[in-house]
PDB file of C-alpha atoms in Angstrom:
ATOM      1  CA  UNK A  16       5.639   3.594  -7.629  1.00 96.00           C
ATOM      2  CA  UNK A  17       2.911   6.282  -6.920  1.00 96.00           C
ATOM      3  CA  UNK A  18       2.864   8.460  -3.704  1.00 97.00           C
ATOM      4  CA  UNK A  19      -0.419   9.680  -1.912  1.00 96.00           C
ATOM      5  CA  UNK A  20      -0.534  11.408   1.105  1.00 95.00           C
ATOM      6  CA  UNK A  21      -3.258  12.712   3.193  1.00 96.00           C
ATOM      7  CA  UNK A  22      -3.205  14.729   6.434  1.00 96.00           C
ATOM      8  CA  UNK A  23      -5.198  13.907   9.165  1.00 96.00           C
ATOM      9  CA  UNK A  24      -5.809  15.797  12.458  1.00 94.00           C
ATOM     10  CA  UNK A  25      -3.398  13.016  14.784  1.00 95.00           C
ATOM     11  CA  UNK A  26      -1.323  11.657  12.176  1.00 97.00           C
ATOM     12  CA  UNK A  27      -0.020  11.348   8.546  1.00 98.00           C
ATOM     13  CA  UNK A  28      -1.256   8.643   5.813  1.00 98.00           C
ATOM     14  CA  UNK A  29       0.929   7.609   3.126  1.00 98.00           C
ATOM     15  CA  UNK A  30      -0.803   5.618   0.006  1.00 98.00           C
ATOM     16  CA  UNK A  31       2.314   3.963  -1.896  1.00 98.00           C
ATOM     17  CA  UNK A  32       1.377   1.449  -4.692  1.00 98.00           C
ATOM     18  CA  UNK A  33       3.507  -0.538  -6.716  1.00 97.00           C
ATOM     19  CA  UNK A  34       7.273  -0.911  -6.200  1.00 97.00           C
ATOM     20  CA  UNK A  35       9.965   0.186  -4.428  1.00 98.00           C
ATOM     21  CA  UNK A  36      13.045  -0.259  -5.170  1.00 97.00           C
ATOM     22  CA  UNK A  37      16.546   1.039  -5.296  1.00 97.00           C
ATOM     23  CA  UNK A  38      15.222   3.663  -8.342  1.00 98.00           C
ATOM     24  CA  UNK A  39      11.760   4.797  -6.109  1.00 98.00           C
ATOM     25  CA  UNK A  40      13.043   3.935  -2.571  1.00 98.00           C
ATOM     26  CA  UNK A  41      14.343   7.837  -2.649  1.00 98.00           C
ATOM     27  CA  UNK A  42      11.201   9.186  -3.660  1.00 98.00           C
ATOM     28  CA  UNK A  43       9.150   7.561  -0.661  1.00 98.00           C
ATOM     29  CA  UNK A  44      12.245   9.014   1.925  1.00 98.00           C
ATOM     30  CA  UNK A  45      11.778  12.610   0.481  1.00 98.00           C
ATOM     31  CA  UNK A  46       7.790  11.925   1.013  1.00 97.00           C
ATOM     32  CA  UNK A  47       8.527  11.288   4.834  1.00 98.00           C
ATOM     33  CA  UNK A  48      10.964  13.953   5.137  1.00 98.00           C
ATOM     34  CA  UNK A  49       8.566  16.301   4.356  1.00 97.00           C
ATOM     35  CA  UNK A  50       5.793  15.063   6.686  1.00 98.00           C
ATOM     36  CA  UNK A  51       8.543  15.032   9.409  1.00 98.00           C
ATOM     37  CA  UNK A  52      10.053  18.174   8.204  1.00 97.00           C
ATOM     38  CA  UNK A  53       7.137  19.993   9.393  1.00 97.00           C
ATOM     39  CA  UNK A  54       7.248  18.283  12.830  1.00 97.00           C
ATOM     40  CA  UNK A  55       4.569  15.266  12.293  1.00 98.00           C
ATOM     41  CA  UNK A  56       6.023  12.000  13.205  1.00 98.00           C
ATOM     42  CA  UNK A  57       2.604   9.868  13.590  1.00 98.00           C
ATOM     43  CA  UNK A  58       2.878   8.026   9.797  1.00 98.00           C
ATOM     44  CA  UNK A  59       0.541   5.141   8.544  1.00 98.00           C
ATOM     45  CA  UNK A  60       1.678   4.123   5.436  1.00 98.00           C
ATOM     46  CA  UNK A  61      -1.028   1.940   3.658  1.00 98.00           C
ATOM     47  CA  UNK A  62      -0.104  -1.375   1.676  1.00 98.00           C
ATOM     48  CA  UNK A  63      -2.453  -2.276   0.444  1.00 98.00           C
ATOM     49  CA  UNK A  64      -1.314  -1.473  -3.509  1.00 98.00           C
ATOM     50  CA  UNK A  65       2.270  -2.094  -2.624  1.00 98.00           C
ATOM     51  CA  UNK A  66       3.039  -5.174  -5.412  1.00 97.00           C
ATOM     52  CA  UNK A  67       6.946  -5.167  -3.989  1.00 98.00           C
ATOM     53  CA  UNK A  68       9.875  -4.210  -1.188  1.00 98.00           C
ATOM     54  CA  UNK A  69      13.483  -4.370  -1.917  1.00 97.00           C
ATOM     55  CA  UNK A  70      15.812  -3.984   1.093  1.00 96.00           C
ATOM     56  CA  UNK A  71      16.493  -0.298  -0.193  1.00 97.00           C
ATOM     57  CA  UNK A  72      13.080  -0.026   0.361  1.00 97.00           C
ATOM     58  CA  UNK A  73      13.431  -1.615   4.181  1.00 97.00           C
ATOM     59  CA  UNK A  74      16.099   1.012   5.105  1.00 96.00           C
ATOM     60  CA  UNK A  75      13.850   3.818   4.221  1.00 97.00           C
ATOM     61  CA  UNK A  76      11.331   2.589   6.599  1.00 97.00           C
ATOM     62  CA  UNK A  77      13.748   1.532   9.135  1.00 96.00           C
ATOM     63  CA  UNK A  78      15.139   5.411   9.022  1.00 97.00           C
ATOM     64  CA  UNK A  79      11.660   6.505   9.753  1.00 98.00           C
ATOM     65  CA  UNK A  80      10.786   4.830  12.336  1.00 97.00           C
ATOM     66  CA  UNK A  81      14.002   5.193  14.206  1.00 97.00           C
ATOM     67  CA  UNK A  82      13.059   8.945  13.504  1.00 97.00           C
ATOM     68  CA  UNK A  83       9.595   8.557  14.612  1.00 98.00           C
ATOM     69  CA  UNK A  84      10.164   6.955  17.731  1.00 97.00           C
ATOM     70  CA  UNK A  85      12.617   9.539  19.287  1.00 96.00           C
ATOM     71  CA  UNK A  86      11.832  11.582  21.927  1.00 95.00           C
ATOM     72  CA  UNK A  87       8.426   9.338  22.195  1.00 94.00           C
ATOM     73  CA  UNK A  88       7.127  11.663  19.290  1.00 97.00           C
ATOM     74  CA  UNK A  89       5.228   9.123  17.261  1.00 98.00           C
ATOM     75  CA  UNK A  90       5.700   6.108  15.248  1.00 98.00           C
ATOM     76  CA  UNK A  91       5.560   4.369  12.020  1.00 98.00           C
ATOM     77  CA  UNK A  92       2.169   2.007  11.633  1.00 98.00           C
ATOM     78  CA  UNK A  93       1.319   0.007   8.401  1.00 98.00           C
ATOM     79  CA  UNK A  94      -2.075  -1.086   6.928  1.00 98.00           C
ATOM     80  CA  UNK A  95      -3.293  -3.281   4.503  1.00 98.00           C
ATOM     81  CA  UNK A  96      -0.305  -5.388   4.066  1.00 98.00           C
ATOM     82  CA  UNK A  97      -0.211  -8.341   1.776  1.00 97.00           C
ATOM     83  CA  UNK A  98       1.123 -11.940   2.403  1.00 96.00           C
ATOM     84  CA  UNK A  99       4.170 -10.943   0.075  1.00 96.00           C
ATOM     85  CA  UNK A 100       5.045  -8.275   1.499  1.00 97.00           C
ATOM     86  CA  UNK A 101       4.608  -9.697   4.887  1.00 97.00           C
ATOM     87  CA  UNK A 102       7.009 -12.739   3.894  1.00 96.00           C
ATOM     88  CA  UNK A 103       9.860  -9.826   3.160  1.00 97.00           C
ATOM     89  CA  UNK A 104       9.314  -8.125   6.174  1.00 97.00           C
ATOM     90  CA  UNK A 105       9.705 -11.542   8.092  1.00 96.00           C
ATOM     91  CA  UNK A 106      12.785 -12.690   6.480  1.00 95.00           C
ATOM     92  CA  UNK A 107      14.268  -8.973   6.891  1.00 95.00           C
ATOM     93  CA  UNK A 108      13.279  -9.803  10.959  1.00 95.00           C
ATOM     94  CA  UNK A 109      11.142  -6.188  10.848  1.00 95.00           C
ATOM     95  CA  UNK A 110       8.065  -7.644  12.256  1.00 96.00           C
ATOM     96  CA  UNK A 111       8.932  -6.696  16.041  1.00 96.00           C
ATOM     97  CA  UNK A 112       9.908  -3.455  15.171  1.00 97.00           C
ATOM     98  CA  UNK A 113       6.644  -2.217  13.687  1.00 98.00           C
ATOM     99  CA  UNK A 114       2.329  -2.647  14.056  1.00 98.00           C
ATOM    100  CA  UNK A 115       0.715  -4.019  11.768  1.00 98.00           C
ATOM    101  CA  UNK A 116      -2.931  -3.247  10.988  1.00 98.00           C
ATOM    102  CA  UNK A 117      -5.859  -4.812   8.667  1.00 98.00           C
ATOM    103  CA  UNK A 118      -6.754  -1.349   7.251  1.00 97.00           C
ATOM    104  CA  UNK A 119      -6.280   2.528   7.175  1.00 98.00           C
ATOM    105  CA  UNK A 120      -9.167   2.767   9.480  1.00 97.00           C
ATOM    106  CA  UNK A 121      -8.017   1.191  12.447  1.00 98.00           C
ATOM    107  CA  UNK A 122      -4.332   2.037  11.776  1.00 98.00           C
ATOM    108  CA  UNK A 123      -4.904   5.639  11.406  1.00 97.00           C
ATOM    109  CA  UNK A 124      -7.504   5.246  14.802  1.00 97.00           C
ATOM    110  CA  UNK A 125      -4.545   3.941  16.334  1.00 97.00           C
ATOM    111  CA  UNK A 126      -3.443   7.261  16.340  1.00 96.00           C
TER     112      UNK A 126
ATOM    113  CA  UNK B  25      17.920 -19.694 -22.849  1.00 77.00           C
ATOM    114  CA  UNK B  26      17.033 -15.596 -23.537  1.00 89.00           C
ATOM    115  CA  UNK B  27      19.908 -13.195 -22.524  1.00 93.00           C
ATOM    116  CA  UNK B  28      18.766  -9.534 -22.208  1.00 97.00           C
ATOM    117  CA  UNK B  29      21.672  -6.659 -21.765  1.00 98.00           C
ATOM    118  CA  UNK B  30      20.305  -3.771 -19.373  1.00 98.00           C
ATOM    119  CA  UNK B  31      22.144  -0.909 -18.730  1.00 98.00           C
ATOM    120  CA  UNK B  32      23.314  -0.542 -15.156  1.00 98.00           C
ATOM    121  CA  UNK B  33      20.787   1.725 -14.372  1.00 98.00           C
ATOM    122  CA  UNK B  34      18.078   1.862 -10.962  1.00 98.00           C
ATOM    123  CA  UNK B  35      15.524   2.600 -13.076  1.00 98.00           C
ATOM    124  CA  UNK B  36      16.318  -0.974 -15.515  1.00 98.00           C
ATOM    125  CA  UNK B  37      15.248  -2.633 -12.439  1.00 98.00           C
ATOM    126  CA  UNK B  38      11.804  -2.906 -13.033  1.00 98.00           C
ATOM    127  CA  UNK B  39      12.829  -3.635 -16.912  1.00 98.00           C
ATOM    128  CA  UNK B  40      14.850  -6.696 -15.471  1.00 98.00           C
ATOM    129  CA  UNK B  41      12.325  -7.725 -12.646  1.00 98.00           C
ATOM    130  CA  UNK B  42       9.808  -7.884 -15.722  1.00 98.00           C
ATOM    131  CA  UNK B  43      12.014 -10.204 -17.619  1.00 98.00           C
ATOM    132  CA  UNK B  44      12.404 -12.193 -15.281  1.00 98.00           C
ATOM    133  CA  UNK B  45       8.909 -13.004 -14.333  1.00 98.00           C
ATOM    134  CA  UNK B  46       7.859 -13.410 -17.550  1.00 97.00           C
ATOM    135  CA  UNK B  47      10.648 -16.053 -17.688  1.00 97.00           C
ATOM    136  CA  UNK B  48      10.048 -17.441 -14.235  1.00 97.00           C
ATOM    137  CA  UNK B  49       5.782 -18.019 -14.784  1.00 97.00           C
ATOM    138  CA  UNK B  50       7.159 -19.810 -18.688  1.00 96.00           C
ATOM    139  CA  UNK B  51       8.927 -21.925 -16.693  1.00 97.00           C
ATOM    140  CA  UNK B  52       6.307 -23.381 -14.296  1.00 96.00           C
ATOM    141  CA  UNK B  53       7.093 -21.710 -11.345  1.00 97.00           C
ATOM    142  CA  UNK B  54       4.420 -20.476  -8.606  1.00 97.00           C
ATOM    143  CA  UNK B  55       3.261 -17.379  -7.940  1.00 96.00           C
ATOM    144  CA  UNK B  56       5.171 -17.490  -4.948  1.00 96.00           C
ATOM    145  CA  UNK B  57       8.524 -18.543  -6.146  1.00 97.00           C
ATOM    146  CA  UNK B  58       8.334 -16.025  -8.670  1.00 98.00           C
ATOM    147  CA  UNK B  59       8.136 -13.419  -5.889  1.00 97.00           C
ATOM    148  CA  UNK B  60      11.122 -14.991  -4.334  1.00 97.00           C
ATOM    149  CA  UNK B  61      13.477 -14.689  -7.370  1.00 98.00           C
ATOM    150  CA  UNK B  62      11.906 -11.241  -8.586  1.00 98.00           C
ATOM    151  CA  UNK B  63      13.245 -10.170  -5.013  1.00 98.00           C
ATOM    152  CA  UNK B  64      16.755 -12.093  -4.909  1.00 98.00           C
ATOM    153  CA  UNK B  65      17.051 -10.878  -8.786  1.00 98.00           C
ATOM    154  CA  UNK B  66      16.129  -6.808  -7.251  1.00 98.00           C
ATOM    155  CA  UNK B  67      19.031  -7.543  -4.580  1.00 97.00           C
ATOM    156  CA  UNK B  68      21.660  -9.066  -6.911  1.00 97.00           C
ATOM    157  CA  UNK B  69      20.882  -6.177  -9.401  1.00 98.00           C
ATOM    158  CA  UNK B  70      21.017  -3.451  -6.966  1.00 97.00           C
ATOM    159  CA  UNK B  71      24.214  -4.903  -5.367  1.00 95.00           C
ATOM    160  CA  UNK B  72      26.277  -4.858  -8.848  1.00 96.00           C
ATOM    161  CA  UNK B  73      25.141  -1.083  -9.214  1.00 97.00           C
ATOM    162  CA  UNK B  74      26.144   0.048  -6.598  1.00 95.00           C
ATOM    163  CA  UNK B  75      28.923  -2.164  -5.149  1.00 93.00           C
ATOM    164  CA  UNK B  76      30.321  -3.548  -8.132  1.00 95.00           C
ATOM    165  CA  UNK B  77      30.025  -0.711 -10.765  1.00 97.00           C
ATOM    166  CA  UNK B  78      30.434   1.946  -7.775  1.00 96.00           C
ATOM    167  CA  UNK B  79      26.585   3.918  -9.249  1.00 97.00           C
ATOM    168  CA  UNK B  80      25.050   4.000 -12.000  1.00 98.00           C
ATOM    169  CA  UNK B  81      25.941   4.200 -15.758  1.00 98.00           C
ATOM    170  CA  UNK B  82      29.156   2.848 -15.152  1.00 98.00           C
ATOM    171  CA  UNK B  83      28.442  -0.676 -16.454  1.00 97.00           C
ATOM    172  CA  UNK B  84      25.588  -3.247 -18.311  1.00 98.00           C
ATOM    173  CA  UNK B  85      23.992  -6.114 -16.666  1.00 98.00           C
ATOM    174  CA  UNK B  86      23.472  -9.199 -18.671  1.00 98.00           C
ATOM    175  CA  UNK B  87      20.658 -10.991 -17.262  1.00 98.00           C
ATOM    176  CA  UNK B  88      20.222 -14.784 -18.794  1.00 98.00           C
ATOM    177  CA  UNK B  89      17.090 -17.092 -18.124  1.00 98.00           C
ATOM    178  CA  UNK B  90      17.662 -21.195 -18.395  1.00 97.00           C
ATOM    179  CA  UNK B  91      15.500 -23.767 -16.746  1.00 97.00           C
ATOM    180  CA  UNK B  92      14.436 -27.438 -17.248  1.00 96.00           C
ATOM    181  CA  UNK B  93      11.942 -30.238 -15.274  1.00 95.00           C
ATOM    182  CA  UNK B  94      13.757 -29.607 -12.261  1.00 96.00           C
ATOM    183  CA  UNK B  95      14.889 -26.342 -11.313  1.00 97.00           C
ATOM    184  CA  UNK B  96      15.036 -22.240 -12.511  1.00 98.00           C
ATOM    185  CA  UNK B  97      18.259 -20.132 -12.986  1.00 98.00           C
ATOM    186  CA  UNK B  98      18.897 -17.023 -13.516  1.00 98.00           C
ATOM    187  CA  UNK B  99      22.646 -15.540 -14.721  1.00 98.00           C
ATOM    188  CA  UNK B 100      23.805 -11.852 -13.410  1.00 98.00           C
ATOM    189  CA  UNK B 101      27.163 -11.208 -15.249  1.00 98.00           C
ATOM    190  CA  UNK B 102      28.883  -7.670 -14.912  1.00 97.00           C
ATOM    191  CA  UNK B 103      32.755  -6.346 -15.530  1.00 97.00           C
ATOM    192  CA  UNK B 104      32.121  -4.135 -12.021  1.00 96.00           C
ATOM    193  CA  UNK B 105      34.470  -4.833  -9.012  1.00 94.00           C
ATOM    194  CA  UNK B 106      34.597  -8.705  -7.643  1.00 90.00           C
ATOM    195  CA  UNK B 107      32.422  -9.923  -4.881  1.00 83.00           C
ATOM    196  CA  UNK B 108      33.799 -11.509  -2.002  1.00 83.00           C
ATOM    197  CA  UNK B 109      30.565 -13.205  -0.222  1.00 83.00           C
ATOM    198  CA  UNK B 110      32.974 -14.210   2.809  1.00 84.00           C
ATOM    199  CA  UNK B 111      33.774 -10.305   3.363  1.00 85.00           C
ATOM    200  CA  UNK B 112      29.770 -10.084   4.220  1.00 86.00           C
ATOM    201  CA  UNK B 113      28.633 -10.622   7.937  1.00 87.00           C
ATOM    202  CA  UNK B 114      25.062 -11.652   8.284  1.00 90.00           C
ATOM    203  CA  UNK B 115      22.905  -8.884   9.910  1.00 92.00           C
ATOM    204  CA  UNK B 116      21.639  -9.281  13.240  1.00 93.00           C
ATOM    205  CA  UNK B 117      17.754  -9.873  12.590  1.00 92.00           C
ATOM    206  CA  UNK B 118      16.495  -9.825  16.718  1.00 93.00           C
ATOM    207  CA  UNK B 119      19.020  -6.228  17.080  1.00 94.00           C
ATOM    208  CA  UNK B 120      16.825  -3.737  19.021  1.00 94.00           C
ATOM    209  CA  UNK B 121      15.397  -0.791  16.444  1.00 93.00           C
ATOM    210  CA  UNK B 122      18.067   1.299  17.574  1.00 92.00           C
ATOM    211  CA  UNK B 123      20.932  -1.034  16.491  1.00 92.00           C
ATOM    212  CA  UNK B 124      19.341  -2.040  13.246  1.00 90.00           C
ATOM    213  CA  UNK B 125      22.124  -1.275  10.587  1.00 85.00           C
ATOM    214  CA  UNK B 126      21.111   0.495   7.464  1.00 78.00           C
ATOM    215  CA  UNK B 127      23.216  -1.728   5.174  1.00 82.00           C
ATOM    216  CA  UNK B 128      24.051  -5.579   4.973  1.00 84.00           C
ATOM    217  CA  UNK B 129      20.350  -6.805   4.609  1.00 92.00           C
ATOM    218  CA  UNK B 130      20.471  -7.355   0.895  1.00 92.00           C
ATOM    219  CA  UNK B 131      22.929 -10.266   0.350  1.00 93.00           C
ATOM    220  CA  UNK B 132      21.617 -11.974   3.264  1.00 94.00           C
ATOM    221  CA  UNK B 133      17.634 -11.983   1.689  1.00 95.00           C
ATOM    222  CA  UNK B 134      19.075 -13.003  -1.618  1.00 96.00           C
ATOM    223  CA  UNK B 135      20.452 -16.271  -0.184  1.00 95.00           C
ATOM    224  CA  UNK B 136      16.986 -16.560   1.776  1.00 96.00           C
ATOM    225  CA  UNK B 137      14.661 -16.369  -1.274  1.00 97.00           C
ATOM    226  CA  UNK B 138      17.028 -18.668  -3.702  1.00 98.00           C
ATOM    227  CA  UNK B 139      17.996 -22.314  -2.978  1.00 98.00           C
ATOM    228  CA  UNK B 140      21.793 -22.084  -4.267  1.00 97.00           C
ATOM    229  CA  UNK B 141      23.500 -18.380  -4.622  1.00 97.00           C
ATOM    230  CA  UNK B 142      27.293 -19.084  -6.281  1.00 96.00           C
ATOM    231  CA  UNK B 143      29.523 -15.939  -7.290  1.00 95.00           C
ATOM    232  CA  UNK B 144      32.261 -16.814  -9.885  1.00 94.00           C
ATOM    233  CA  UNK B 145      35.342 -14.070 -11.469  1.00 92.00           C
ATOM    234  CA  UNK B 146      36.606 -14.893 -14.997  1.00 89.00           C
ATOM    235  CA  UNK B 147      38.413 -12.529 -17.220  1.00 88.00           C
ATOM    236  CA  UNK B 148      37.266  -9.640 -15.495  1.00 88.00           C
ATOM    237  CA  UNK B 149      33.902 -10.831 -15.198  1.00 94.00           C
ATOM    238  CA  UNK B 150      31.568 -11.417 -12.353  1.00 96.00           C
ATOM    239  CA  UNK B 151      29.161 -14.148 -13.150  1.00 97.00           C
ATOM    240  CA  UNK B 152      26.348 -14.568 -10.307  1.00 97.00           C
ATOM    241  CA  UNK B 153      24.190 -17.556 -10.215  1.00 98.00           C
ATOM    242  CA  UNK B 154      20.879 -17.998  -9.081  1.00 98.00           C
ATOM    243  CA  UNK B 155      19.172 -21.233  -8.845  1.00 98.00           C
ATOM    244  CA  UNK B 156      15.251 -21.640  -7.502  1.00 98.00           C
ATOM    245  CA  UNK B 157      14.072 -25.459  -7.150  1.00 97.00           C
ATOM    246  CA  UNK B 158      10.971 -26.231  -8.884  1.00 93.00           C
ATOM    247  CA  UNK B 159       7.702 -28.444  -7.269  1.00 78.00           C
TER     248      UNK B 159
END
């Protein structure tokens, strides 16, 4: 798994690519932490490289957005997600809980 | 029928989930079916770390491939703790964010992405069973 992140003036963009897993799922939660350890909880995390989700994965984004969407402080978006990736967050029943754009521009225009 | 010994390790999992695909696409399965037992392989692995063994380095995982015309299976076999699949309540999928449990997501997605799941304890073994139908 490889970690990006750029800073944008109204919210946060997170470029993960490859796997995660119960060995990289930690990595991405120290990633957030940071962004919301500094008091920004507007996060897009692009996709679009992402080849796989485990449910270690899920909890990690699960966590965030919980985290994000107290107080009314901001909220976890996604971009560029594949059909694969879409079929685990379907089965895991995540779809309601989170947007779901075609591409970093219009999630991070969301914002 | 290959048998590969990982060490019970997070970071074998992308060791095993190669294995495995390389196994699955030998076999004739789609692309998509190999997605479903790469994830319900990730899950089982995952869940005999750290439920079974207790972490990591405690234990190996022996991961064996078989498959004919009709169907693919993969064997998890451990000496962690047993598995009691009962003990496991499914988790509420339609909970509101706020009551969405951190845990108990795992098992339940294994079972989704294989077509029969079957956990068996011999002589201090655990021996999971994974079967994917072909066509």
């Amino acid at each position: 798994m490889e970690i990006h992140n750029v800073e944008y003036k109204h919210c946060d963009l997170i470029e993960v690519s490859g796997r995660i897993d119960s060995s990289t799922a930690p990595e991405l939660a120290e990633a957030i932490k940071k962004i919301m350890d500094a008091g920004r909880f507007k996060i897009v995390i692009d996709m679009s490289k992402l080849e796989f989700i485990s449910s270690a994965g899920l909890r990690v984004l699960i966590a965030t957005q919980k985290n994000c969407r107290r107080y009314n402080r901001g909220e976890l978006v996604f971009a560029g997600i594949s059909k694969y990736i879409m079929d685990v967050f379907e089965l895991a029943g995540f779809t309601p809980l989170f947007k779901f754009f075609d591409d970093v521009v219009a999630a991070v225009g969301y914002f | 029928m290959p048998t590969i010994i990982f060490p019970g390790y997070y970071s074998s999992l992308e060791k095993i989930a190669d294995f495995v695909k390389k196994e699955a696409q030998e076999s004739g399965l789609s692309r998509a079916q190999i997605f479903a037992v790469e994830n319900a392989v990730d899950e089982a692995c995952s869940n005999i770390i750290e439920h079974a063994y207790g972490g990591e380095g405690i234990g190996d995982i022996h991961c064996t491939a078989i498959w004919d015309q009709k169907e693919f299976t993969i064997i998890l076999e451990d000496h962690g703790r047993s598995f009691d699949p009962e003990k496991v309540p499914d988790p509420d999928l339609k909970a509101p964010l706020r009551d969405r449990k951190p845990h108990g997501l795992g098992y339940y997605m294994m079972r989704q992405w294989m077509d029969e799941v079957k956990f068996d304890f011999h002589d201090n073994r655990n021996r999971l069973t994974l079967v994917k139908f072909k066509g």
